[in-house]
Short mmCIF file of N, CA and C in Angstrom, two decimals:
data_model
loop_
_atom_site.label_atom_id
_atom_site.label_comp_id
_atom_site.label_asym_id
_atom_site.label_seq_id
_atom_site.Cartn_x
_atom_site.Cartn_y
_atom_site.Cartn_z
N MET A 1 -14.19 4.86 30.94
CA MET A 1 -13.06 5.79 30.81
C MET A 1 -11.98 5.17 29.94
N TRP A 2 -11.35 5.98 29.16
CA TRP A 2 -10.28 5.52 28.28
C TRP A 2 -9.07 5.10 29.09
N GLY A 3 -8.45 4.03 28.64
CA GLY A 3 -7.18 3.64 29.22
C GLY A 3 -6.06 4.44 28.57
N ARG A 4 -4.90 4.32 29.14
CA ARG A 4 -3.75 5.06 28.62
C ARG A 4 -3.44 4.66 27.17
N SER A 5 -3.50 3.38 26.85
CA SER A 5 -3.15 2.93 25.50
C SER A 5 -4.17 3.44 24.46
N ALA A 6 -5.45 3.51 24.83
CA ALA A 6 -6.45 4.03 23.91
C ALA A 6 -6.22 5.52 23.65
N ALA A 7 -5.88 6.25 24.68
CA ALA A 7 -5.60 7.68 24.54
C ALA A 7 -4.35 7.89 23.69
N GLU A 8 -3.31 7.08 23.92
CA GLU A 8 -2.09 7.18 23.13
C GLU A 8 -2.35 6.87 21.66
N ALA A 9 -3.14 5.84 21.40
CA ALA A 9 -3.48 5.48 20.02
C ALA A 9 -4.25 6.61 19.34
N THR A 10 -5.13 7.25 20.07
CA THR A 10 -5.91 8.36 19.52
C THR A 10 -5.00 9.54 19.20
N VAL A 11 -4.08 9.85 20.10
CA VAL A 11 -3.14 10.95 19.86
C VAL A 11 -2.28 10.65 18.64
N LYS A 12 -1.78 9.41 18.52
CA LYS A 12 -0.97 9.04 17.36
C LYS A 12 -1.76 9.22 16.07
N ARG A 13 -3.00 8.74 16.05
CA ARG A 13 -3.81 8.87 14.83
C ARG A 13 -4.09 10.34 14.53
N LEU A 14 -4.32 11.15 15.55
CA LEU A 14 -4.56 12.57 15.35
C LEU A 14 -3.32 13.26 14.77
N VAL A 15 -2.15 12.92 15.27
CA VAL A 15 -0.91 13.50 14.76
C VAL A 15 -0.69 13.07 13.30
N ILE A 16 -0.92 11.80 13.00
CA ILE A 16 -0.78 11.29 11.63
C ILE A 16 -1.81 11.98 10.73
N PHE A 17 -3.03 12.16 11.23
CA PHE A 17 -4.09 12.85 10.48
C PHE A 17 -3.65 14.27 10.12
N VAL A 18 -3.15 15.01 11.09
CA VAL A 18 -2.72 16.40 10.84
C VAL A 18 -1.55 16.42 9.86
N ALA A 19 -0.58 15.52 10.04
CA ALA A 19 0.56 15.46 9.12
C ALA A 19 0.08 15.14 7.70
N GLY A 20 -0.84 14.20 7.56
CA GLY A 20 -1.38 13.86 6.25
C GLY A 20 -2.14 15.01 5.63
N GLY A 21 -2.94 15.69 6.43
CA GLY A 21 -3.71 16.82 5.93
C GLY A 21 -2.81 17.96 5.47
N LEU A 22 -1.81 18.28 6.26
CA LEU A 22 -0.89 19.37 5.89
C LEU A 22 -0.08 19.00 4.65
N THR A 23 0.39 17.76 4.59
CA THR A 23 1.20 17.32 3.46
C THR A 23 0.37 17.30 2.17
N TYR A 24 -0.84 16.78 2.25
CA TYR A 24 -1.73 16.71 1.08
C TYR A 24 -2.02 18.12 0.57
N GLY A 25 -2.31 19.03 1.49
CA GLY A 25 -2.57 20.41 1.10
C GLY A 25 -1.35 21.06 0.46
N LEU A 26 -0.17 20.80 1.03
CA LEU A 26 1.06 21.35 0.47
C LEU A 26 1.31 20.80 -0.94
N LEU A 27 1.10 19.50 -1.13
CA LEU A 27 1.27 18.90 -2.45
C LEU A 27 0.30 19.51 -3.47
N GLU A 28 -0.92 19.77 -3.02
CA GLU A 28 -1.89 20.41 -3.93
C GLU A 28 -1.47 21.83 -4.29
N ILE A 29 -0.94 22.55 -3.33
CA ILE A 29 -0.48 23.92 -3.61
C ILE A 29 0.68 23.88 -4.60
N ILE A 30 1.58 22.93 -4.43
CA ILE A 30 2.71 22.78 -5.36
C ILE A 30 2.20 22.39 -6.75
N TRP A 31 1.23 21.46 -6.82
CA TRP A 31 0.72 20.92 -8.08
C TRP A 31 -0.19 21.91 -8.82
N ARG A 32 -1.18 22.51 -8.08
CA ARG A 32 -2.19 23.34 -8.74
C ARG A 32 -2.11 24.82 -8.37
N GLY A 33 -1.37 25.12 -7.32
CA GLY A 33 -1.26 26.52 -6.90
C GLY A 33 -2.24 26.91 -5.81
N TYR A 34 -3.14 26.02 -5.42
CA TYR A 34 -4.10 26.30 -4.35
C TYR A 34 -4.64 24.98 -3.80
N THR A 35 -5.33 25.06 -2.68
CA THR A 35 -5.98 23.89 -2.08
C THR A 35 -7.27 24.35 -1.43
N HIS A 36 -7.93 23.43 -0.77
CA HIS A 36 -9.19 23.71 -0.08
C HIS A 36 -9.16 22.95 1.25
N ILE A 37 -9.81 23.45 2.26
CA ILE A 37 -9.81 22.82 3.58
C ILE A 37 -10.30 21.37 3.53
N SER A 38 -11.18 21.06 2.60
CA SER A 38 -11.66 19.68 2.47
C SER A 38 -10.52 18.73 2.13
N MET A 39 -9.50 19.24 1.45
CA MET A 39 -8.36 18.40 1.09
C MET A 39 -7.49 18.09 2.31
N PHE A 40 -7.53 18.97 3.31
CA PHE A 40 -6.86 18.68 4.57
C PHE A 40 -7.50 17.45 5.21
N VAL A 41 -8.81 17.41 5.22
CA VAL A 41 -9.54 16.27 5.81
C VAL A 41 -9.27 15.01 5.02
N VAL A 42 -9.35 15.10 3.70
CA VAL A 42 -9.11 13.93 2.84
C VAL A 42 -7.68 13.41 3.03
N GLY A 43 -6.72 14.30 3.00
CA GLY A 43 -5.32 13.90 3.18
C GLY A 43 -5.06 13.27 4.52
N GLY A 44 -5.65 13.84 5.57
CA GLY A 44 -5.48 13.27 6.90
C GLY A 44 -6.07 11.89 7.01
N LEU A 45 -7.29 11.72 6.53
CA LEU A 45 -7.93 10.40 6.59
C LEU A 45 -7.15 9.39 5.76
N CYS A 46 -6.70 9.80 4.59
CA CYS A 46 -5.96 8.88 3.72
C CYS A 46 -4.67 8.40 4.37
N LEU A 47 -3.92 9.30 4.99
CA LEU A 47 -2.66 8.87 5.62
C LEU A 47 -2.93 7.96 6.81
N VAL A 48 -3.96 8.23 7.59
CA VAL A 48 -4.30 7.35 8.70
C VAL A 48 -4.66 5.95 8.18
N ILE A 49 -5.46 5.89 7.13
CA ILE A 49 -5.88 4.59 6.58
C ILE A 49 -4.71 3.87 5.93
N ILE A 50 -3.96 4.56 5.10
CA ILE A 50 -2.81 3.95 4.43
C ILE A 50 -1.80 3.48 5.46
N GLY A 51 -1.56 4.29 6.47
CA GLY A 51 -0.60 3.92 7.51
C GLY A 51 -1.02 2.73 8.35
N SER A 52 -2.31 2.53 8.48
CA SER A 52 -2.77 1.41 9.31
C SER A 52 -2.63 0.05 8.63
N MET A 53 -2.32 0.04 7.34
CA MET A 53 -2.22 -1.22 6.59
C MET A 53 -1.08 -2.11 7.07
N ASP A 54 -0.04 -1.53 7.65
CA ASP A 54 1.08 -2.36 8.09
C ASP A 54 1.22 -2.41 9.61
N GLU A 55 0.14 -2.17 10.31
CA GLU A 55 0.18 -2.16 11.78
C GLU A 55 -0.28 -3.46 12.42
N SER A 56 -0.78 -4.40 11.63
CA SER A 56 -1.36 -5.61 12.20
C SER A 56 -0.32 -6.64 12.62
N GLY A 57 0.93 -6.39 12.35
CA GLY A 57 1.97 -7.35 12.70
C GLY A 57 2.59 -7.95 11.45
N GLU A 58 1.77 -8.51 10.56
CA GLU A 58 2.29 -9.02 9.30
C GLU A 58 2.16 -7.92 8.26
N VAL A 59 3.28 -7.50 7.72
CA VAL A 59 3.30 -6.39 6.79
C VAL A 59 2.99 -6.90 5.38
N PRO A 60 1.94 -6.38 4.74
CA PRO A 60 1.67 -6.79 3.35
C PRO A 60 2.75 -6.23 2.43
N CYS A 61 2.86 -6.80 1.24
CA CYS A 61 3.89 -6.31 0.32
C CYS A 61 3.60 -4.87 -0.08
N LEU A 62 4.66 -4.17 -0.42
CA LEU A 62 4.57 -2.74 -0.73
C LEU A 62 3.66 -2.49 -1.94
N LEU A 63 3.73 -3.35 -2.95
CA LEU A 63 2.88 -3.16 -4.13
C LEU A 63 1.41 -3.29 -3.77
N TRP A 64 1.05 -4.24 -2.91
CA TRP A 64 -0.33 -4.42 -2.48
C TRP A 64 -0.78 -3.20 -1.67
N GLN A 65 0.08 -2.72 -0.77
CA GLN A 65 -0.25 -1.54 0.02
C GLN A 65 -0.46 -0.33 -0.89
N ALA A 66 0.37 -0.20 -1.93
CA ALA A 66 0.24 0.93 -2.86
C ALA A 66 -1.08 0.85 -3.63
N CYS A 67 -1.46 -0.36 -4.04
CA CYS A 67 -2.75 -0.53 -4.74
C CYS A 67 -3.91 -0.17 -3.81
N LEU A 68 -3.84 -0.64 -2.58
CA LEU A 68 -4.89 -0.30 -1.61
C LEU A 68 -4.87 1.19 -1.29
N GLY A 69 -3.68 1.78 -1.24
CA GLY A 69 -3.56 3.22 -1.01
C GLY A 69 -4.20 4.01 -2.13
N SER A 70 -3.95 3.61 -3.38
CA SER A 70 -4.56 4.27 -4.53
C SER A 70 -6.08 4.14 -4.48
N LEU A 71 -6.56 2.97 -4.16
CA LEU A 71 -8.00 2.76 -4.05
C LEU A 71 -8.59 3.62 -2.94
N THR A 72 -7.91 3.67 -1.81
CA THR A 72 -8.36 4.49 -0.67
C THR A 72 -8.46 5.96 -1.07
N ILE A 73 -7.40 6.48 -1.67
CA ILE A 73 -7.40 7.89 -2.05
C ILE A 73 -8.47 8.17 -3.10
N THR A 74 -8.60 7.27 -4.07
CA THR A 74 -9.60 7.46 -5.12
C THR A 74 -11.01 7.47 -4.54
N VAL A 75 -11.30 6.54 -3.62
CA VAL A 75 -12.62 6.50 -2.98
C VAL A 75 -12.85 7.75 -2.14
N MET A 76 -11.84 8.18 -1.41
CA MET A 76 -11.97 9.39 -0.59
C MET A 76 -12.16 10.62 -1.48
N GLU A 77 -11.42 10.70 -2.58
CA GLU A 77 -11.58 11.83 -3.50
C GLU A 77 -12.99 11.83 -4.10
N PHE A 78 -13.48 10.66 -4.49
CA PHE A 78 -14.82 10.60 -5.08
C PHE A 78 -15.87 11.02 -4.05
N THR A 79 -15.78 10.46 -2.86
CA THR A 79 -16.75 10.78 -1.81
C THR A 79 -16.73 12.26 -1.47
N SER A 80 -15.54 12.80 -1.24
CA SER A 80 -15.46 14.22 -0.91
C SER A 80 -15.86 15.08 -2.10
N GLY A 81 -15.53 14.64 -3.32
CA GLY A 81 -15.91 15.39 -4.50
C GLY A 81 -17.42 15.48 -4.68
N VAL A 82 -18.09 14.36 -4.44
CA VAL A 82 -19.56 14.38 -4.54
C VAL A 82 -20.13 15.35 -3.52
N ILE A 83 -19.61 15.29 -2.29
CA ILE A 83 -20.13 16.17 -1.23
C ILE A 83 -19.78 17.63 -1.51
N VAL A 84 -18.49 17.90 -1.69
CA VAL A 84 -18.00 19.27 -1.79
C VAL A 84 -18.34 19.92 -3.13
N ASN A 85 -18.16 19.18 -4.21
CA ASN A 85 -18.35 19.76 -5.54
C ASN A 85 -19.77 19.66 -6.05
N LEU A 86 -20.36 18.48 -5.94
CA LEU A 86 -21.68 18.28 -6.54
C LEU A 86 -22.82 18.69 -5.61
N VAL A 87 -22.76 18.31 -4.35
CA VAL A 87 -23.84 18.64 -3.42
C VAL A 87 -23.74 20.09 -2.95
N MET A 88 -22.55 20.48 -2.48
CA MET A 88 -22.38 21.82 -1.95
C MET A 88 -22.09 22.86 -3.03
N GLY A 89 -21.70 22.41 -4.21
CA GLY A 89 -21.44 23.31 -5.33
C GLY A 89 -20.21 24.19 -5.18
N LEU A 90 -19.20 23.74 -4.44
CA LEU A 90 -18.02 24.58 -4.20
C LEU A 90 -17.01 24.56 -5.34
N GLU A 91 -17.13 23.62 -6.26
CA GLU A 91 -16.27 23.55 -7.44
C GLU A 91 -14.79 23.61 -7.09
N VAL A 92 -14.37 22.77 -6.16
CA VAL A 92 -12.97 22.72 -5.75
C VAL A 92 -12.12 22.11 -6.87
N TRP A 93 -12.63 21.10 -7.56
CA TRP A 93 -11.95 20.54 -8.72
C TRP A 93 -12.98 19.96 -9.68
N ASP A 94 -12.53 19.76 -10.90
CA ASP A 94 -13.39 19.20 -11.94
C ASP A 94 -12.51 18.44 -12.93
N TYR A 95 -12.60 17.13 -12.92
CA TYR A 95 -11.81 16.29 -13.82
C TYR A 95 -12.59 15.89 -15.06
N SER A 96 -13.69 16.56 -15.35
CA SER A 96 -14.53 16.16 -16.47
C SER A 96 -13.81 16.27 -17.81
N GLN A 97 -12.77 17.05 -17.91
CA GLN A 97 -12.01 17.17 -19.16
C GLN A 97 -10.91 16.12 -19.28
N LEU A 98 -10.69 15.34 -18.21
CA LEU A 98 -9.65 14.31 -18.23
C LEU A 98 -10.24 12.98 -18.67
N PRO A 99 -9.41 12.12 -19.24
CA PRO A 99 -9.92 10.83 -19.73
C PRO A 99 -10.33 9.90 -18.58
N LEU A 100 -11.31 9.07 -18.88
CA LEU A 100 -11.78 8.03 -17.96
C LEU A 100 -12.15 8.60 -16.60
N ASN A 101 -12.93 9.67 -16.60
CA ASN A 101 -13.37 10.28 -15.34
C ASN A 101 -14.76 9.76 -14.97
N VAL A 102 -15.05 9.84 -13.69
CA VAL A 102 -16.37 9.47 -13.17
C VAL A 102 -16.98 10.73 -12.57
N MET A 103 -18.01 11.24 -13.22
CA MET A 103 -18.74 12.42 -12.76
C MET A 103 -17.84 13.63 -12.54
N GLY A 104 -16.67 13.63 -13.17
CA GLY A 104 -15.73 14.74 -13.03
C GLY A 104 -15.03 14.79 -11.69
N GLN A 105 -15.21 13.77 -10.85
CA GLN A 105 -14.66 13.79 -9.50
C GLN A 105 -13.40 12.96 -9.34
N ILE A 106 -13.28 11.90 -10.11
CA ILE A 106 -12.09 11.06 -10.11
C ILE A 106 -11.79 10.69 -11.56
N CYS A 107 -10.55 10.28 -11.83
CA CYS A 107 -10.19 9.84 -13.17
C CYS A 107 -9.00 8.89 -13.07
N LEU A 108 -8.85 8.08 -14.09
CA LEU A 108 -7.79 7.08 -14.10
C LEU A 108 -6.39 7.69 -14.00
N PRO A 109 -6.07 8.77 -14.72
CA PRO A 109 -4.71 9.31 -14.57
C PRO A 109 -4.35 9.67 -13.13
N TYR A 110 -5.28 10.24 -12.39
CA TYR A 110 -4.98 10.57 -11.00
C TYR A 110 -4.94 9.33 -10.11
N SER A 111 -5.73 8.32 -10.41
CA SER A 111 -5.66 7.08 -9.64
C SER A 111 -4.28 6.43 -9.80
N VAL A 112 -3.72 6.52 -11.00
CA VAL A 112 -2.36 6.01 -11.23
C VAL A 112 -1.35 6.86 -10.45
N LEU A 113 -1.56 8.17 -10.44
CA LEU A 113 -0.69 9.05 -9.65
C LEU A 113 -0.78 8.69 -8.16
N TRP A 114 -2.00 8.41 -7.67
CA TRP A 114 -2.16 8.02 -6.26
C TRP A 114 -1.42 6.72 -5.98
N LEU A 115 -1.40 5.80 -6.94
CA LEU A 115 -0.66 4.55 -6.78
C LEU A 115 0.82 4.84 -6.55
N VAL A 116 1.37 5.71 -7.37
CA VAL A 116 2.79 6.08 -7.23
C VAL A 116 3.04 6.81 -5.92
N LEU A 117 2.17 7.77 -5.57
CA LEU A 117 2.37 8.56 -4.35
C LEU A 117 2.07 7.77 -3.07
N SER A 118 1.37 6.67 -3.18
CA SER A 118 1.10 5.86 -2.00
C SER A 118 2.38 5.25 -1.42
N ILE A 119 3.34 4.96 -2.27
CA ILE A 119 4.59 4.34 -1.79
C ILE A 119 5.34 5.30 -0.85
N PRO A 120 5.62 6.54 -1.24
CA PRO A 120 6.25 7.43 -0.26
C PRO A 120 5.35 7.71 0.95
N ALA A 121 4.03 7.70 0.76
CA ALA A 121 3.11 7.92 1.89
C ALA A 121 3.25 6.81 2.93
N ILE A 122 3.42 5.58 2.47
CA ILE A 122 3.59 4.44 3.38
C ILE A 122 4.84 4.64 4.22
N TYR A 123 5.95 5.00 3.56
CA TYR A 123 7.20 5.23 4.28
C TYR A 123 7.11 6.47 5.17
N TYR A 124 6.45 7.51 4.69
CA TYR A 124 6.29 8.75 5.45
C TYR A 124 5.60 8.48 6.78
N GLU A 125 4.51 7.71 6.73
CA GLU A 125 3.76 7.40 7.95
C GLU A 125 4.61 6.55 8.89
N ASP A 126 5.35 5.59 8.34
CA ASP A 126 6.22 4.75 9.17
C ASP A 126 7.32 5.58 9.83
N ILE A 127 7.89 6.53 9.08
CA ILE A 127 8.95 7.40 9.61
C ILE A 127 8.39 8.33 10.69
N LEU A 128 7.19 8.86 10.47
CA LEU A 128 6.57 9.70 11.50
C LEU A 128 6.39 8.92 12.79
N ARG A 129 5.86 7.70 12.68
CA ARG A 129 5.66 6.86 13.86
C ARG A 129 6.99 6.54 14.55
N HIS A 130 8.03 6.34 13.76
CA HIS A 130 9.34 6.01 14.33
C HIS A 130 9.91 7.21 15.10
N TYR A 131 9.96 8.36 14.44
CA TYR A 131 10.61 9.51 15.07
C TYR A 131 9.75 10.21 16.12
N LEU A 132 8.43 10.20 15.95
CA LEU A 132 7.58 10.88 16.92
C LEU A 132 7.16 10.00 18.09
N PHE A 133 7.06 8.69 17.84
CA PHE A 133 6.52 7.81 18.87
C PHE A 133 7.43 6.63 19.21
N GLY A 134 8.62 6.58 18.64
CA GLY A 134 9.60 5.55 18.97
C GLY A 134 9.25 4.15 18.47
N GLU A 135 8.36 4.05 17.50
CA GLU A 135 7.99 2.74 16.98
C GLU A 135 9.02 2.27 15.95
N SER A 136 9.15 0.97 15.82
CA SER A 136 10.08 0.44 14.82
C SER A 136 9.46 0.59 13.43
N ILE A 137 10.33 0.74 12.46
CA ILE A 137 9.88 0.87 11.08
C ILE A 137 9.70 -0.54 10.53
N PRO A 138 8.50 -0.86 10.03
CA PRO A 138 8.26 -2.20 9.49
C PRO A 138 9.15 -2.47 8.28
N HIS A 139 9.58 -3.72 8.16
CA HIS A 139 10.35 -4.13 6.99
C HIS A 139 9.36 -4.32 5.84
N GLN A 140 9.55 -3.55 4.78
CA GLN A 140 8.63 -3.63 3.64
C GLN A 140 9.15 -4.65 2.63
N ARG A 141 8.24 -5.47 2.11
CA ARG A 141 8.56 -6.39 1.01
C ARG A 141 7.96 -5.80 -0.25
N LEU A 142 8.74 -5.78 -1.33
CA LEU A 142 8.23 -5.23 -2.58
C LEU A 142 7.19 -6.15 -3.21
N PHE A 143 7.45 -7.46 -3.19
CA PHE A 143 6.56 -8.41 -3.84
C PHE A 143 5.82 -9.25 -2.81
N PRO A 144 4.69 -9.86 -3.21
CA PRO A 144 3.96 -10.74 -2.29
C PRO A 144 4.83 -11.91 -1.82
N GLU A 145 4.59 -12.37 -0.62
CA GLU A 145 5.35 -13.46 -0.02
C GLU A 145 5.37 -14.69 -0.91
N ILE A 146 4.27 -15.00 -1.55
CA ILE A 146 4.19 -16.20 -2.38
C ILE A 146 5.17 -16.13 -3.55
N LEU A 147 5.35 -14.97 -4.14
CA LEU A 147 6.30 -14.82 -5.24
C LEU A 147 7.73 -14.94 -4.74
N VAL A 148 8.00 -14.34 -3.58
CA VAL A 148 9.33 -14.42 -2.99
C VAL A 148 9.65 -15.86 -2.63
N SER A 149 8.71 -16.58 -2.03
CA SER A 149 8.91 -17.96 -1.60
C SER A 149 9.15 -18.87 -2.80
N GLU A 150 8.36 -18.71 -3.88
CA GLU A 150 8.49 -19.53 -5.06
C GLU A 150 9.85 -19.30 -5.72
N ASN A 151 10.29 -18.04 -5.83
CA ASN A 151 11.57 -17.75 -6.43
C ASN A 151 12.71 -18.27 -5.57
N SER A 152 12.58 -18.19 -4.26
CA SER A 152 13.61 -18.70 -3.35
C SER A 152 13.73 -20.21 -3.48
N ALA A 153 12.58 -20.89 -3.59
CA ALA A 153 12.58 -22.34 -3.72
C ALA A 153 13.23 -22.76 -5.04
N LYS A 154 12.97 -22.03 -6.12
CA LYS A 154 13.56 -22.35 -7.43
C LYS A 154 15.07 -22.17 -7.39
N ARG A 155 15.54 -21.11 -6.73
CA ARG A 155 16.98 -20.86 -6.64
C ARG A 155 17.68 -21.89 -5.77
N ALA A 156 16.97 -22.40 -4.78
CA ALA A 156 17.59 -23.38 -3.85
C ALA A 156 17.81 -24.71 -4.53
N LYS A 157 17.04 -25.03 -5.59
CA LYS A 157 17.18 -26.33 -6.28
C LYS A 157 18.38 -26.35 -7.12
#
């Protein structure tokens, strides 16, 4: 049987999933004028994964989280694109006309956009956890600890 903490963790992830799915769909409607239910699933999974990057206690730098967020979204887009567009033939999107695309499912320009959008997504998930579940907002570092430490040591001399 599930303990209370396991059930609470599941509810939190479900709420974050729904918030991510709704937000991703809304962004798509604003950007392209329409969305697809598969994007709800992709958006939900992406926010859960991106949000979990700073839950281990030691918060990675924001730039590293954004790079991992971009990679996460790109992999999720490719996977869902292969399933939804190529296997099922639903033609939800086609990036084949964009530069540096892979099978028309992902492309470099959108991966760069995901990098930029990952930063507000990181804060969005932290704010949701704070206001909905009373968790503290992690202190984000822009640069890796090693760069901060080296610069601090140089200034101290």
